[in-house]
Amino acid sequence: MTPAMQAIFELLVEYEGRINTHGLSIQQLMARLKELLSSEERYLGDLLLAKKLYHDTLIKLPYRQQVEIIFRHWNQLIEVSRIVYLRLKKSNSPGQVFISVIDSLSVFVAFCSHQQVALDTLNDLMTTHPDARALYANCSASIAARGMTLNTFLLMPLGRVTRYPLLIEKILKECDPDGSLYQDLDAALQLLRALVSEVNRAVTEKENTILLCWANSHVKCPPSLRIDFTSNTRLMPSSFKISKSTDVHLTLYKQPMLLSNLAVLPSSDETVLNVKHVIDLVVTTGSDTVCFRCVSGNACRLWTNQLDQAINLCTIMMSEQQQSQVVDASLGK
């Protein structure tokens, strides 16, 4: 048992009466925590094995560029996993560990969106270069590979990031809902679910891009059109900056959205922030909705919280102003 797990165990024993009231088991909780730590250790070991067995061997061939494409972001995955593993061993709050490294875990988005390119490059390398195929076969047949090919290793990061929320959810079920351990894990679970959604979206967008590239190469168009299916669909006009001292007059054709007339609406997409005009607390229908596409689920939640706070503050200030006017009127001011 690691020192961190020992600390968690002692904390749980202290509150054993309350835990038993909720029908929870300390032994089950410790088993879930051990599963999280041991699975991270195995995952890190597999990453290191793939680098040593396949990368360090194939990189010696005169196909360095292709090998680097296959293992792009691999070193970052190793570093992040090492950080997670070491912090899990030392910390008595797994939730805090994942909250602290959530930004670093974005490497999963970069790698998983590149995963299909890596697999295609590996297949092309094996098909076109017999010497690389022979060396790769030797690596796969070695005892160290444990019967796993490089394709299997390349799929592991996607499997790992999607498993994080499942492991945290298992631990949550064994925790005291009133404890600090539960609160940290619940916050980490929300962040990890948002991360998985971002990974899935990035993978889907990459797959769509690959399909568009395939269609672009198979659809016959006049050369003069120069159609690129993956290009931006909007033309950007010339841009400039203005300040208070700039002698430029601008006409706004869009009515400003005042905080006193705004409402933030829920969205099925974690990266979309929906805002609507409201009149007397009734949301209007039609074309008044403004959708903001955020760079990530975390950014969307940040924008939503800040906008909600601004709207609430505006409501409080307007209410205080109205009360002040009523008082002034009653006093004849």
XYZ file of N, CA and C in Angstrom, residues 52-61 122-123 125-127 129-143 145 147-151:
108
model
N 10.572 1.902 -26.769
C 11.845 1.175 -26.778
C 11.871 0.088 -27.842
N 10.773 -0.651 -27.960
C 10.756 -1.818 -28.833
C 10.575 -1.448 -30.303
N 9.651 -0.540 -30.579
C 9.332 -0.216 -31.971
C 9.991 1.084 -32.451
N 9.804 2.171 -31.688
C 10.348 3.455 -32.140
C 11.871 3.418 -32.241
N 12.525 3.011 -31.162
C 13.991 3.035 -31.136
C 14.609 2.066 -32.137
N 13.833 1.083 -32.594
C 14.335 0.140 -33.596
C 14.089 0.652 -35.013
N 12.874 1.080 -35.292
C 12.537 1.528 -36.644
C 13.187 2.858 -37.006
N 13.500 3.674 -36.009
C 14.075 4.988 -36.279
C 15.475 4.859 -36.883
N 16.112 3.687 -36.748
C 17.451 3.468 -37.304
C 17.417 3.274 -38.815
N 16.231 2.991 -39.358
C 16.092 2.826 -40.800
C 16.045 4.203 -41.482
N 1.912 3.837 -40.817
C 2.522 2.545 -40.478
C 2.204 1.510 -41.546
N 0.981 1.467 -41.988
C 0.584 0.510 -43.025
C 1.343 0.773 -44.331
N 4.277 2.229 -44.584
C 5.681 1.879 -44.360
C 5.897 0.385 -44.511
N 4.974 -0.422 -43.976
C 5.106 -1.867 -44.062
C 4.875 -2.367 -45.495
N 4.050 -1.666 -46.234
C 3.711 -2.115 -47.588
C 4.800 -1.800 -48.603
N 8.142 -0.850 -47.965
C 9.561 -1.057 -47.612
C 9.746 -2.441 -46.976
N 10.228 -3.416 -47.728
C 10.424 -4.775 -47.201
C 11.363 -4.836 -46.003
N 12.416 -4.019 -46.000
C 13.352 -4.056 -44.876
C 12.685 -3.596 -43.585
N 11.807 -2.585 -43.684
C 11.068 -2.126 -42.509
C 10.075 -3.183 -42.051
N 9.460 -3.875 -43.026
C 8.497 -4.930 -42.683
C 9.184 -6.082 -41.967
N 10.371 -6.443 -42.398
C 11.098 -7.552 -41.764
C 11.524 -7.190 -40.343
N 12.022 -5.964 -40.164
C 12.440 -5.529 -38.831
C 11.237 -5.416 -37.902
N 10.114 -4.941 -38.434
C 8.888 -4.815 -37.642
C 8.387 -6.193 -37.205
N 8.497 -7.170 -38.093
C 8.069 -8.535 -37.768
C 8.913 -9.110 -36.633
N 10.207 -8.823 -36.637
C 11.078 -9.290 -35.560
C 10.682 -8.679 -34.219
N 10.347 -7.392 -34.245
C 9.918 -6.715 -33.012
C 8.629 -7.330 -32.470
N 7.680 -7.579 -33.376
C 6.386 -8.121 -32.959
C 6.513 -9.543 -32.432
N 7.508 -10.286 -32.938
C 7.685 -11.689 -32.524
C 8.495 -11.831 -31.248
N 9.081 -10.751 -30.761
C 9.906 -10.823 -29.558
C 9.054 -11.081 -28.316
N 9.682 -11.646 -27.303
C 8.971 -11.947 -26.051
C 8.487 -10.665 -25.378
N 7.269 -8.027 -26.630
C 6.042 -7.478 -27.224
C 4.785 -8.117 -26.643
N 3.044 -10.441 -27.726
C 2.055 -10.713 -28.764
C 1.319 -9.489 -29.274
N 1.731 -8.287 -28.864
C 1.054 -7.061 -29.279
C 1.821 -6.369 -30.400
N 1.113 -6.009 -31.455
C 1.718 -5.282 -32.560
C 1.706 -3.785 -32.261
N 2.389 -3.018 -33.102
C 2.420 -1.573 -32.907
C 1.025 -0.966 -33.074
N 0.199 -1.564 -33.946
C -1.180 -1.084 -34.098
C -1.916 -1.100 -32.772
